[in-house]
Coordinates of C-alpha atoms in Angstrom, one line a residue:
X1 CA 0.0 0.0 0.0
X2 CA 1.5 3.5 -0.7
X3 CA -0.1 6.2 1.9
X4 CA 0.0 9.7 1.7
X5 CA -0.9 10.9 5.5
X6 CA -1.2 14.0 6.8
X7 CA -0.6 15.4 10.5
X8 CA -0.6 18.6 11.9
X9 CA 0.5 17.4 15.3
X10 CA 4.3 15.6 14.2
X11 CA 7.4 15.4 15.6
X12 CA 10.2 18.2 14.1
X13 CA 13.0 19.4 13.9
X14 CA 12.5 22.4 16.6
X15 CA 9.7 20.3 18.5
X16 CA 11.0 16.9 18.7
X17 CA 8.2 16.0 21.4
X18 CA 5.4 17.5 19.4
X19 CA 3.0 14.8 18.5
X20 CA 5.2 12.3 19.7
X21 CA 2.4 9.3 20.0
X22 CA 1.6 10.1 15.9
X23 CA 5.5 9.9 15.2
X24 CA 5.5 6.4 17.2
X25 CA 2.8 5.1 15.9
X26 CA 4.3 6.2 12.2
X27 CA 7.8 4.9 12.7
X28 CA 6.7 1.8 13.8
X29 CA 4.0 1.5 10.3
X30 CA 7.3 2.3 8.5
X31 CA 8.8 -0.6 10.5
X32 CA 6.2 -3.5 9.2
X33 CA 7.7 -3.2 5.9
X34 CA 4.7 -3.7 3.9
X35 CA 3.6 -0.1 3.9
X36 CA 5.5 2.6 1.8
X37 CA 4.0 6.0 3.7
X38 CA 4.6 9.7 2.8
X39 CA 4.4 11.5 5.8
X40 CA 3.7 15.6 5.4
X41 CA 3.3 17.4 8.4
X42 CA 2.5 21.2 7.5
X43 CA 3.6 24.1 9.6
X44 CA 1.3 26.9 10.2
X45 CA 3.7 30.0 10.1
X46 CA 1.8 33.7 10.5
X47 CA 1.8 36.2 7.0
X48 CA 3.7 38.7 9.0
X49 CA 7.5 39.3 9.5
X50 CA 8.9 37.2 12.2
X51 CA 11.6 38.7 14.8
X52 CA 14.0 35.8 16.6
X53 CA 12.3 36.1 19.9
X54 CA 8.9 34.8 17.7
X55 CA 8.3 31.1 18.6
X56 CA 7.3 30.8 15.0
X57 CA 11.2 32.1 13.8
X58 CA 12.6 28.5 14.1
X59 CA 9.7 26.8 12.7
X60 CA 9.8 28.9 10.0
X61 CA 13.6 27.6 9.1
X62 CA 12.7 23.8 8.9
X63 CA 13.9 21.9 5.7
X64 CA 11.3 21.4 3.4
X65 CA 11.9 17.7 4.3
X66 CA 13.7 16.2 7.1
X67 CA 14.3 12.3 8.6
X68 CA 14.7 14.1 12.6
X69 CA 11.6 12.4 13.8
X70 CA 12.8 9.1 12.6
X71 CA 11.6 8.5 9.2
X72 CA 10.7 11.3 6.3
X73 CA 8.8 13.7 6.7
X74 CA 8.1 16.5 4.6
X75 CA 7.4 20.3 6.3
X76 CA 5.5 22.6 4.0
X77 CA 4.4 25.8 5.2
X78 CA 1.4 27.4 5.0
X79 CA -0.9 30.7 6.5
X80 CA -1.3 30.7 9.9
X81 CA -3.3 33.1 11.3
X82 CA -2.7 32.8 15.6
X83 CA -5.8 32.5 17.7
X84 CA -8.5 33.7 14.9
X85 CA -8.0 31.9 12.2
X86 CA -8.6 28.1 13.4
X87 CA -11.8 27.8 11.7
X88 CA -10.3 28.4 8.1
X89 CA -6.8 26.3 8.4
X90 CA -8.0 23.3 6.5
X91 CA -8.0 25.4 3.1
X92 CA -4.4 27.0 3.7
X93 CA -3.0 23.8 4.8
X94 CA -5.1 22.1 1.8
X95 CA -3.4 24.7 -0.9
X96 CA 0.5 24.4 0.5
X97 CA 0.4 20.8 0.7
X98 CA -1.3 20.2 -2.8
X99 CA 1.5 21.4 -5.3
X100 CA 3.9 18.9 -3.4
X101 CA 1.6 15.9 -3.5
X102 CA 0.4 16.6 -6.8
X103 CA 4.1 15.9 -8.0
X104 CA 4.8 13.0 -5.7
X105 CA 1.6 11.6 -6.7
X106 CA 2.7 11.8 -10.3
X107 CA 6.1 10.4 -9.8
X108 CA 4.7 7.1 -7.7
X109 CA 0.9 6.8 -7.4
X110 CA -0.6 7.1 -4.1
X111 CA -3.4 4.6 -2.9
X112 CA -4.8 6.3 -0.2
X113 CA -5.2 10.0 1.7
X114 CA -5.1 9.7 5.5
X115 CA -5.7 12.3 8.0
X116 CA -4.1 11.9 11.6
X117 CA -6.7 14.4 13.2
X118 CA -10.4 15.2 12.5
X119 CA -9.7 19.0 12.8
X120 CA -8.1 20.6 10.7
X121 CA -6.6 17.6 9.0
X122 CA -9.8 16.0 8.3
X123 CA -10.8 18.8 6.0
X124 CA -7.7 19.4 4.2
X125 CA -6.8 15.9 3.7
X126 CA -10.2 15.7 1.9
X127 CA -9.5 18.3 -0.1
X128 CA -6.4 16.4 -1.4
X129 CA -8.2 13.4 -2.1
X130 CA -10.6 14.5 -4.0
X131 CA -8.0 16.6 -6.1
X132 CA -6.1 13.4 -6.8
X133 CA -8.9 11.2 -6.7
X134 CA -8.5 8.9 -4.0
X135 CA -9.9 7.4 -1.1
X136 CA -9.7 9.2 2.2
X137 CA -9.5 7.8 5.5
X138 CA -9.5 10.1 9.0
X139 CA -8.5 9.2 12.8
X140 CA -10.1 11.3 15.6
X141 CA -8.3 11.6 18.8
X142 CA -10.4 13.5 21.4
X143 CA -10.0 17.1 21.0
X144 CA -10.3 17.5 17.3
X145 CA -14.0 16.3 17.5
X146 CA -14.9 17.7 21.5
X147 CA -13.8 21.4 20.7
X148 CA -13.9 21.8 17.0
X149 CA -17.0 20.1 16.9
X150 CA -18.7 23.0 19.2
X151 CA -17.4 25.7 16.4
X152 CA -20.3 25.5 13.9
X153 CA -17.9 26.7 10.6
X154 CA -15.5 23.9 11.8
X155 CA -18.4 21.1 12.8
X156 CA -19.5 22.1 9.2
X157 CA -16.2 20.7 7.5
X158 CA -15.7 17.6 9.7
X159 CA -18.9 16.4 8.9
X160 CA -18.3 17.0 5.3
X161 CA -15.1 15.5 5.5
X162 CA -16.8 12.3 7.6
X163 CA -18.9 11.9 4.7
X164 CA -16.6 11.6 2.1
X165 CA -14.5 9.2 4.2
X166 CA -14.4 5.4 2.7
X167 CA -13.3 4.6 6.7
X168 CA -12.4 6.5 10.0
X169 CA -10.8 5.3 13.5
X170 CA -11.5 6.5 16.9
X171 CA -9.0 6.2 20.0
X172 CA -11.9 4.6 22.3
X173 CA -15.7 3.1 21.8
X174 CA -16.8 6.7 24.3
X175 CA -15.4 8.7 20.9
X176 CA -16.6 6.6 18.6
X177 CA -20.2 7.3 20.2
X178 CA -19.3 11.0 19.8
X179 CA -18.4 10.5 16.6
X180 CA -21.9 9.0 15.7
X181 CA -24.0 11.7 17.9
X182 CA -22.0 14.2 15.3
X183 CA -23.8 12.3 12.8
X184 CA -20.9 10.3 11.0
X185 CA -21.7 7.3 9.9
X186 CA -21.6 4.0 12.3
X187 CA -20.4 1.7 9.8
X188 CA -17.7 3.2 8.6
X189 CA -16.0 4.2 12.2
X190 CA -13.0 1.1 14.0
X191 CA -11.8 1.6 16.8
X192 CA -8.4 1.9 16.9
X193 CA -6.3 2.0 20.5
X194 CA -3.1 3.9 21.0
X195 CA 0.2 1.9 21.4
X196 CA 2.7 1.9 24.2
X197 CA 6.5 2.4 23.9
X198 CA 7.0 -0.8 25.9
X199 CA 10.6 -1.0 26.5
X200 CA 10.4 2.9 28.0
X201 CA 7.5 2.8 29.9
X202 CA 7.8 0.4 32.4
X203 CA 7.5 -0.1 36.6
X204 CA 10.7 1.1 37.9
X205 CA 10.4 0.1 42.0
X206 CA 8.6 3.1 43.7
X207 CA 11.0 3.7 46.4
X208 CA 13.9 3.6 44.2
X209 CA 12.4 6.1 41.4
X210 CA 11.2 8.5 44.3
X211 CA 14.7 8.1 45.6
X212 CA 16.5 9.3 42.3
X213 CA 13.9 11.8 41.0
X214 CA 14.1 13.2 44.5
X215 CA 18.1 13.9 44.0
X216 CA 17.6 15.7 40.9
X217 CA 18.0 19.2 41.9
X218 CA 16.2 20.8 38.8
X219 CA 13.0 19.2 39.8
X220 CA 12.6 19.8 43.0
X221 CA 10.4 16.8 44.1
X222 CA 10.1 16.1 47.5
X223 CA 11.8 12.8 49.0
X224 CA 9.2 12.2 51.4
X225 CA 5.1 12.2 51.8
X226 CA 2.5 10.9 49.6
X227 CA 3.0 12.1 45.5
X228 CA 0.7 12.6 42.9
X229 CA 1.9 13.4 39.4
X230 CA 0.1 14.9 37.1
X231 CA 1.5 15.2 33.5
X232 CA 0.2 17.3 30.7
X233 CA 0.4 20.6 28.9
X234 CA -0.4 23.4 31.4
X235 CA -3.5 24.5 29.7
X236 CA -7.5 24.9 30.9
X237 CA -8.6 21.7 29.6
X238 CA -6.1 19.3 31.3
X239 CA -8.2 20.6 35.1
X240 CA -4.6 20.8 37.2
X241 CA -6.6 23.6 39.0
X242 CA -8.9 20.6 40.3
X243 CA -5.9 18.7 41.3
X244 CA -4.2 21.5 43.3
X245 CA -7.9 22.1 45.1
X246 CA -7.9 18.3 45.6
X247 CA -4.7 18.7 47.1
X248 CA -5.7 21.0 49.9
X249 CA -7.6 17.9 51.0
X250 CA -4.7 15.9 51.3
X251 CA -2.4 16.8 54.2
X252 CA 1.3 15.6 53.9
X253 CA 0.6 14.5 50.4
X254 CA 2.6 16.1 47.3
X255 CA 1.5 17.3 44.0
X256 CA 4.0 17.5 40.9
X257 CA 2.9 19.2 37.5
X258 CA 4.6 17.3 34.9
X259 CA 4.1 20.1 32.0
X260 CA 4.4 23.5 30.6
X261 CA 1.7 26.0 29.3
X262 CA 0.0 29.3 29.4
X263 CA -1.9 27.9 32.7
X264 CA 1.1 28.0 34.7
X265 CA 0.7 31.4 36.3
X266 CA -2.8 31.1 37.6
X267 CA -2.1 28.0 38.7
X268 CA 0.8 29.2 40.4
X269 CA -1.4 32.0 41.8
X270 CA -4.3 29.1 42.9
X271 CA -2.0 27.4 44.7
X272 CA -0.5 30.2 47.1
X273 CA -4.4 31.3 47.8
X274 CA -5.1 27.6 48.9
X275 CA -1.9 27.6 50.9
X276 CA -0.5 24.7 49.4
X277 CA 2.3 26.5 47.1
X278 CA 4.8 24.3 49.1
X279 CA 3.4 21.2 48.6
X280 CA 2.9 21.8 44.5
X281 CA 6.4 21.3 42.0
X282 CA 6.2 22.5 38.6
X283 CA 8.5 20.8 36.9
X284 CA 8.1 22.1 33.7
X285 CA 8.2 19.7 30.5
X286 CA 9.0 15.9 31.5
X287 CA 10.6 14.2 28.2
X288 CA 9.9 10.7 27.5
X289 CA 13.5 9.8 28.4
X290 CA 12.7 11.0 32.6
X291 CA 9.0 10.4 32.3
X292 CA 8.8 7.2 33.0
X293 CA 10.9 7.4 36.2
X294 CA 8.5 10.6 37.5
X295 CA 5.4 8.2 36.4
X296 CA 7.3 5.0 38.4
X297 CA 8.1 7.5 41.7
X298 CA 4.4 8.3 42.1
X299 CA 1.8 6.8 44.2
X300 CA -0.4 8.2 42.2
X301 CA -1.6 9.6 38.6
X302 CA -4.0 12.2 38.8
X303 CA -5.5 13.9 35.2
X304 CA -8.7 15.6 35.4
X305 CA -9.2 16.9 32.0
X306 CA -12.5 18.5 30.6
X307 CA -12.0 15.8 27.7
X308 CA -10.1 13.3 26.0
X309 CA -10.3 10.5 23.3
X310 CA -8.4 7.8 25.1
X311 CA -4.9 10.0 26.7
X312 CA -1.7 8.1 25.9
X313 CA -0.1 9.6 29.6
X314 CA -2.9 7.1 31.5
X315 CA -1.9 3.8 29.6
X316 CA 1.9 5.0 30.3
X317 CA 0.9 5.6 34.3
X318 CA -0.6 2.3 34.0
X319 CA 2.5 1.2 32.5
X320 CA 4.7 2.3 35.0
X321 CA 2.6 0.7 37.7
X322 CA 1.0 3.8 38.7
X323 CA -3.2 4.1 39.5
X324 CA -5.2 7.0 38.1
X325 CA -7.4 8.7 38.9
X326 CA -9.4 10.4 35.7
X327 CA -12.9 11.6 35.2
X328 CA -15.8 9.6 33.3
X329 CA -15.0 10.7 30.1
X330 CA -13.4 9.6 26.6
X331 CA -12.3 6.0 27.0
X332 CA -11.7 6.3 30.7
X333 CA -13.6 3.2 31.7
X334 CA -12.0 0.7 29.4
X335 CA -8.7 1.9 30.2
X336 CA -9.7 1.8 34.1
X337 CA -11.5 -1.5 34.6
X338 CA -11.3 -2.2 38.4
X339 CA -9.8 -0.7 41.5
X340 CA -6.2 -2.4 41.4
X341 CA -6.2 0.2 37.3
X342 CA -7.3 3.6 40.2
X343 CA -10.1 5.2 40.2
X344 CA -12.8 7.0 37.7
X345 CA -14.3 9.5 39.5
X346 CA -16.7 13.3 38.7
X347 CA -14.9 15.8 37.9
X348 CA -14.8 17.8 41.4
X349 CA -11.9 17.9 43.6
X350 CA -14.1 16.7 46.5
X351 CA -14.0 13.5 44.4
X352 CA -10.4 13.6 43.3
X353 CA -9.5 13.7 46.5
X354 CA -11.2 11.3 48.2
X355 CA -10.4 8.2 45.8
X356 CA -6.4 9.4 45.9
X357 CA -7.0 8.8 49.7
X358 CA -8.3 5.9 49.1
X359 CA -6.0 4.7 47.0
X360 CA -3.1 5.8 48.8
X361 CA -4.7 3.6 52.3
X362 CA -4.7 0.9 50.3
X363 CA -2.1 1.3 47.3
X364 CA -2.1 -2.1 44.9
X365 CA 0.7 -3.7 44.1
X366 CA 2.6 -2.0 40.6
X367 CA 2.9 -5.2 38.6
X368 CA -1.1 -5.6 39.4
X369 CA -1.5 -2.1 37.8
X370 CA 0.7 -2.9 34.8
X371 CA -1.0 -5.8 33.8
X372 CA -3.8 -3.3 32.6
X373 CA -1.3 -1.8 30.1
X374 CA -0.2 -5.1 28.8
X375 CA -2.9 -5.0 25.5
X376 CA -1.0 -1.9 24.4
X377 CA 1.7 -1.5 22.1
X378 CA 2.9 0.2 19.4
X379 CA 3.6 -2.8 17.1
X380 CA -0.4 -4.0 17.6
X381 CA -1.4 -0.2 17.0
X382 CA 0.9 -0.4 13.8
X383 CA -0.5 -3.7 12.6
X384 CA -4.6 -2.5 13.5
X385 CA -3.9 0.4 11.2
X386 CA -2.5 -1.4 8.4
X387 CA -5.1 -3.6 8.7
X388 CA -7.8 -0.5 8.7
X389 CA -6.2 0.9 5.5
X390 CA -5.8 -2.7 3.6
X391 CA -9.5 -2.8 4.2
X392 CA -10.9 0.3 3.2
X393 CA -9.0 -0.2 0.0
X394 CA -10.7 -4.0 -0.6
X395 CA -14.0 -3.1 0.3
X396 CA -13.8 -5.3 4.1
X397 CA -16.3 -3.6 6.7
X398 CA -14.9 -1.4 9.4
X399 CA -16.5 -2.8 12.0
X400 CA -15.6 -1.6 16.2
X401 CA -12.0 -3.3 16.6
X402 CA -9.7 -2.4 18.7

């Protein structure tokens, strides 16, 4: 099969972390053998002149193609408009990717257009296909289809994009459902589970990890009391502000935020007002290489996020033979299937708080909480989505697999 798939969210040169579950989940397609994938990640780079303290200067410098992330990539550019211009990115990243494919296309036929995201991949990528007259397949992730699918000019396009799609994937069953109350087809929606860097993400003993994260000055995690950990981008939707109020409930206990983002300052400012500003570490961005020892140190993952598809961060808690405690949404409940997997609790840091205390009075053992990890990987992801494309292109159902 020769794909052409397109991802906003990739691994780069500057960003080496961005997207980092689409790059694994792409290297190890490439890996198989039996798939010959074009990867083109476009870069969203503002019409205006760019001084070196922009965040968009380096970006802007990226090779046209580039194997840092592991495999080749190509990097076109096209208009980004910051903050008001969301809506209408699937045209501009539709028009800069078009003149490249159109050549590559001509050179060594595609079979098949994919789209990473639902928004604004979806759109664009449909916009390819039907310029070079090909199928077009579309993965949704969580976020693509929960906030871009409140923005009617954006719902619009993904449910023009959904039904042009011969087949589209959904992290978990929960987004699947969304996916189907959007009004995209049933039929024509798999399931499709995120993989697991196995040989990284795996239980380190808890005393031992607390012991060496706790002797690296630049984090500044406390050796001693309880520790929560919870990793993601500092930003509204991840809910860290719920688990610094649940953390006021928690005497002795520790909270670190494994992340960076535009959040950080009121969070900062939440936490001195609570009077917990001591027992709160920001760590700032965790990357994958020290991640899994934070994850292994913990007695506890704690992510209460407004939304998600299925998050990679709870199967790598899980992973690392840390519990987790996550709200009832996405894929949350086939992730967390009994106590000895944490806790699925509401969204409130009453809540929150109450199953990390119970948790931590009663902490199971971490090869009891890896064992709910063991399904995932990025070689069964790999082969699922070959599988997925192979039969959109003979004509197989879908159908819900995992």
């Amino acid at each position: 099969m020769r794909i052409l798939s397109i991802a906003t969210l990739f691994p780069n040169p500057v960003k080496p972390s961005f997207g980092i579950f689409v790059g694994n989940q792409m290297r190890a397609i490439v890996a198989r053998g039996d798939v010959d994938l074009t990867m083109v990640s476009p870069i969203g780079i503002p019409p205006w002149p760019l001084s070196h303290r922009s965040p968009y200067d380096k970006l802007a410098r990226i090779a046209p193609s580039s194997e840092a992330a592991g495999i080749a990539v190509h990097y076109p550019k096209f208009t980004l408009i910051p903050k008001i211009g969301g809506d209408s990115n699937p045209g501009r990243i539709a028009r800069a990717v078009l003149p490249l494919v159109r050549r590559l296309h001509a050179e060594r036929p595609f079979d098949l257009v994919d789209a990473q995201f639902f928004f604004p991949d979806g759109p664009a990528a449909a916009i390819v296909a039907r310029e070079l007259g090909l199928p077009l397949t579309i993965k949704s992730r969580g976020a693509d289809i929960h906030y871009w699918g409140g923005r009617p000019a954006a719902l619009q396009q993904i449910q023009e994009a959904a039904r042009q799609a011969a087949g589209m994937l959904a992290v978990s069953k929960a987004l699947r459902r969304d996916m189907v109350a959007l009004g995209m087809p049933e039929a024509r929606i798999g399931i499709h589970y995120t993989g697991l860097d196995r040989e990284r993400f795996r239980p380190a003993e808890r005393k031992a990890a607390r012991a060496r994260v706790s002797a690296m000055p630049d984090l500044g995690i406390r050796p001693d009391g309880a520790l929560i950990v919870s990793p993601g981008s500092l930003i509204p939707r991840k809910g860290q502000a719920l688990a610094i109020e649940a953390l006021a409930r928690l005497s002795g206990a520790h909270l670190a935020l494994a992340g960076a983002g535009e959040d950080e300052k009121r969070l900062r400012a939440l936490a001195t007002s609570l009077g917990v500003a001591e027992r709160v570490q920001f760590l700032g961005f965790v990357g994958h290489n020290l991640l899994p020892l934070v994850l292994s140190a913990a007695d506890v993952l704690v992510l209460p996020s407004a939304s998600e598809g299925l998050a990679n961060v709870w199967v790598e808690g899980l992973a690392c033979g840390t519990p987790i405690v996550v709200p009832d949404i996405g894929g949350a409940r086939e992730v967390v299937k009994d106590d000895s997997a944490g806790r699925v609790v509401l969204r409130r840091p009453e809540a929150i708080a109450d199953a990390v205390r119970a948790i931590l009075a009663d902490p199971p053992s971490q090869e009891a909480v890896c064992a709910h990890a063991a399904r995932f990987s990025w070689t069964t992801n790999a082969r699922n989505l070959a599988r997925f494309w192979s039969d959109v292109l003979s004509g197989n159902p879908i159908g819900p697999r995992a």
